[in-house]
Backbone as JSON, one array per atom type, in Angstrom:
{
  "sequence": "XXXXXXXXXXXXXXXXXXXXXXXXXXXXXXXXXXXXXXXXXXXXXXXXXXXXXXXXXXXXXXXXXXXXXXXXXXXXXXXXXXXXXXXXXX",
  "N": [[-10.83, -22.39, 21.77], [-9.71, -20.81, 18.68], [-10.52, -18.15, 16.46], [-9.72, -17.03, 13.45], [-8.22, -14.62, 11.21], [-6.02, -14.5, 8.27], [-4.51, -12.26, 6.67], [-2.92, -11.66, 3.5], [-0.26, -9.46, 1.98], [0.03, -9.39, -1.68], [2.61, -9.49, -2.77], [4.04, -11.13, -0.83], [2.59, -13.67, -0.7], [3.32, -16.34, -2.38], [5.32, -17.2, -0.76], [4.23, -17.26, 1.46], [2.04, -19.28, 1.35], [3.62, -21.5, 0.76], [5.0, -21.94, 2.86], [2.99, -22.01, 4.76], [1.19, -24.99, 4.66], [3.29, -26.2, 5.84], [3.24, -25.29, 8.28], [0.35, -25.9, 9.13], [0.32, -28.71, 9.06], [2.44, -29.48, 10.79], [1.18, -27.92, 13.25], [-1.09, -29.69, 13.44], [-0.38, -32.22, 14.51], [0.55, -31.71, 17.13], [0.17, -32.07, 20.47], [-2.88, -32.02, 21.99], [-3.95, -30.98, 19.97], [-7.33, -30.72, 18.56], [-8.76, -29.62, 16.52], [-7.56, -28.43, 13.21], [-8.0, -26.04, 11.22], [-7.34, -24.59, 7.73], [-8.55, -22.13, 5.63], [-9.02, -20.93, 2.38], [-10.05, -17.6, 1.82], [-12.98, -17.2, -0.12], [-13.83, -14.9, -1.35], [-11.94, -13.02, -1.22], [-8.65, -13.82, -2.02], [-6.23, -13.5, -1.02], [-6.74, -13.61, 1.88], [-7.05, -15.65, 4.04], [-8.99, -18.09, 6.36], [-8.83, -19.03, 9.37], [-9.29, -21.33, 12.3], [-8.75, -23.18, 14.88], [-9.18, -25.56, 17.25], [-8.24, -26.72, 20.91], [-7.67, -29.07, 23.39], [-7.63, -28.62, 25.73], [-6.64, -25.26, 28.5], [-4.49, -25.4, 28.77], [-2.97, -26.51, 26.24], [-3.67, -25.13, 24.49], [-2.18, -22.87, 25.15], [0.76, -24.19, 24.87], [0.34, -24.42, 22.69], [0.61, -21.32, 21.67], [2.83, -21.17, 22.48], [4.8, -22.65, 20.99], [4.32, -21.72, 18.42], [5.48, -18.85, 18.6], [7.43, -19.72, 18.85], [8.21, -21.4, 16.78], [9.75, -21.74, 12.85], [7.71, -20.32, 11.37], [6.03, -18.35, 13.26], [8.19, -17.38, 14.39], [10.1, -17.14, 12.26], [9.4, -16.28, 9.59], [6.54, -14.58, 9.53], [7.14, -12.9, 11.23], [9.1, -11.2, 9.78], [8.14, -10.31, 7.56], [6.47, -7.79, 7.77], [4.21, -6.87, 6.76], [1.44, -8.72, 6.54], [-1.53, -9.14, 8.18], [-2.94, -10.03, 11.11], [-5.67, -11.34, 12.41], [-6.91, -11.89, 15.19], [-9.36, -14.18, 17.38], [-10.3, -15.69, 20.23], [-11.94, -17.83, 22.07]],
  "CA": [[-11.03, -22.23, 20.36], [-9.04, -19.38, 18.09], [-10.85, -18.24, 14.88], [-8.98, -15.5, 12.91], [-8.05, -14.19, 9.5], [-4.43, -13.87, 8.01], [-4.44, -11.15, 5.56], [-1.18, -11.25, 3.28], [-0.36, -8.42, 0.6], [0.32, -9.8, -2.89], [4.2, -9.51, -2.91], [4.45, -12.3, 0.17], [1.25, -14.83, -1.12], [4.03, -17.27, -2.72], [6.06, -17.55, 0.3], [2.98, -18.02, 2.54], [1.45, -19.95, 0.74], [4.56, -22.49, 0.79], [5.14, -21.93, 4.31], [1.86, -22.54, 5.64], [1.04, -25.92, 4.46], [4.23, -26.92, 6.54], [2.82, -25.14, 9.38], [-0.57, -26.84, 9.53], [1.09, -29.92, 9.56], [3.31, -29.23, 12.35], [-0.08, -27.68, 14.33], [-2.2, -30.64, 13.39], [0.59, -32.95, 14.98], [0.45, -30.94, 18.55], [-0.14, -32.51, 21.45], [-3.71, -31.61, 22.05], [-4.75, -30.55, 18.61], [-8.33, -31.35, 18.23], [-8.89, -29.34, 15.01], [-6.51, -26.84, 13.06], [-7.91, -25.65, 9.65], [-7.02, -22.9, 7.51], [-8.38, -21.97, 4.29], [-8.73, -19.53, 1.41], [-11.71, -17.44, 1.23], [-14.07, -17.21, -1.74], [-14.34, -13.65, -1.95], [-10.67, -12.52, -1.21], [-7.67, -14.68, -2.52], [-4.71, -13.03, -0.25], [-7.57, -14.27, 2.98], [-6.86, -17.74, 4.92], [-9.64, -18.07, 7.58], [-7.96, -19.99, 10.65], [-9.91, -22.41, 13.15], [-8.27, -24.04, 16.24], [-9.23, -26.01, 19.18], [-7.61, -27.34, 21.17], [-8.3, -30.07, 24.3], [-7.77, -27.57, 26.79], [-6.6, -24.32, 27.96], [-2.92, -25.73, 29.02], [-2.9, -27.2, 25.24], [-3.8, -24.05, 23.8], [-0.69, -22.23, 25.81], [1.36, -24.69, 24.72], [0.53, -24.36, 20.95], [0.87, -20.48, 21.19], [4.21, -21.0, 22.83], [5.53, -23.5, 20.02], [4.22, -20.6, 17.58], [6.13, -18.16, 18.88], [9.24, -20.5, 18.79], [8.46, -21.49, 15.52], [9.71, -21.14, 11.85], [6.54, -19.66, 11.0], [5.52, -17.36, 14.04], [9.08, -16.42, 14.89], [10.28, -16.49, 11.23], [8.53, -15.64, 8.13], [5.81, -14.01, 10.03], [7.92, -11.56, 12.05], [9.94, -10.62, 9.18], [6.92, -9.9, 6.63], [5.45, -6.6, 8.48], [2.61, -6.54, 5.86], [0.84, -9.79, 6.92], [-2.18, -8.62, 9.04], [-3.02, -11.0, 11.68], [-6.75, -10.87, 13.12], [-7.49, -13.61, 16.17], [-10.2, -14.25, 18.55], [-10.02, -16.62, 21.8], [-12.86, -17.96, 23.0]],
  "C": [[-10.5, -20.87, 19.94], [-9.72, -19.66, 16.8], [-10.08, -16.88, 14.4], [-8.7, -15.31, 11.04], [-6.36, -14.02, 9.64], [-4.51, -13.18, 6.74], [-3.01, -10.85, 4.8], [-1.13, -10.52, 2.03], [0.35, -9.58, -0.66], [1.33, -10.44, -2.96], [4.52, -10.39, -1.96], [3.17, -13.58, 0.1], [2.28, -15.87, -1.19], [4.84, -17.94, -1.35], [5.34, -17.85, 1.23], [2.39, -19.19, 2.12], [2.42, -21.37, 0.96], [4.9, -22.95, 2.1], [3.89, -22.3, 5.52], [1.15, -23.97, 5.57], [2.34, -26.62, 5.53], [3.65, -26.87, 8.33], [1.24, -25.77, 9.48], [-0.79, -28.16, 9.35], [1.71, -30.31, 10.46], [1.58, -29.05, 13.63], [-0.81, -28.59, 14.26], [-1.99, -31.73, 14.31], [0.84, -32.61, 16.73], [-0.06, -31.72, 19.35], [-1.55, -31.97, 22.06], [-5.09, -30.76, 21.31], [-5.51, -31.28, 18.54], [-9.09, -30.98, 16.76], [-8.02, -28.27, 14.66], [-7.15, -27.07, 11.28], [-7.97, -24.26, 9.59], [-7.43, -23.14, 5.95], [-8.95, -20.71, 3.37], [-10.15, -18.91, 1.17], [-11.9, -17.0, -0.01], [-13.95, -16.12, -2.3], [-12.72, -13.13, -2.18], [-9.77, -13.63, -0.97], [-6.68, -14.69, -1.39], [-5.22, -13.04, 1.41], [-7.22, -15.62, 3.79], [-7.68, -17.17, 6.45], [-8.75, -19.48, 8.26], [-9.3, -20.35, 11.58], [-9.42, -23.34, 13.61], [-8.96, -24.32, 17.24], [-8.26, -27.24, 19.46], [-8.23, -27.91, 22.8], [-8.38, -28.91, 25.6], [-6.92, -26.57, 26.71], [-4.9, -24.11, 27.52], [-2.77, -26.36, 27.4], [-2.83, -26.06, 23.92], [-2.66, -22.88, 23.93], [-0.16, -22.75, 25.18], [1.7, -24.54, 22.84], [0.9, -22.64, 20.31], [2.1, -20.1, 21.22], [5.64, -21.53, 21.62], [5.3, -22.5, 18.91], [5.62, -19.72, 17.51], [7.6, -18.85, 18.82], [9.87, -21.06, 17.63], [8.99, -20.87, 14.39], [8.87, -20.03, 11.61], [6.42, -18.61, 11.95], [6.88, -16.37, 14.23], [10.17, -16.11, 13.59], [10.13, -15.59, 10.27], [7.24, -14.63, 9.08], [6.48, -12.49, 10.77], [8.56, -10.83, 10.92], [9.19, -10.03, 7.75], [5.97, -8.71, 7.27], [4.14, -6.64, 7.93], [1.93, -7.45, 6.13], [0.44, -8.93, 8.07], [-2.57, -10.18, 9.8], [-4.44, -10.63, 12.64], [-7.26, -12.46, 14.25], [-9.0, -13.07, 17.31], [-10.57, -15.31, 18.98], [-11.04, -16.87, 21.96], [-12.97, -19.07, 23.97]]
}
């Protein structure tokens, strides 16, 4: 299980915002995806709480590897410095 926060400044909301609906479509679709939500918190707008599990731990590798290979992880994400990224594994 990964729970985390994505924190994005103002000036990149639109482009996340567009881009991440693609990506938790793609992650939902994963070979071992047992849950993937992401959504906007209440208090702070420019917030998306994240919540993954996955079947196991080889499933969970596999989805950080497709990240990293991805649009999203190895695109827009890399190239947006200001997007804070807070995770935790358990």
């Amino acid at each position: 299980m990964l729970t985390g926060r994505i924190i994005v400044p103002d000036g990149d909301f639109d482009g996340v915002v567009d881009a991440l609906s693609t990506h938790i479509d793609l992650s939902r679709q994963e070979k071992g995806c047992l849950k993937f939500e992401v959504t906007q918190s209440a208090e702070h707008n420019n917030t998306f709480i994240v919540y993954e599990i996955f079947a196991d731990k080889a499933a969970f590798q596999r989805r950080q590897e497709c990240v990293r290979d991805s649009a999203w992880g190895g695109g827009y994400q890399r190239t947006q410095s200001g997007i804070t990224r807070w995770e935790k594994e358990s």
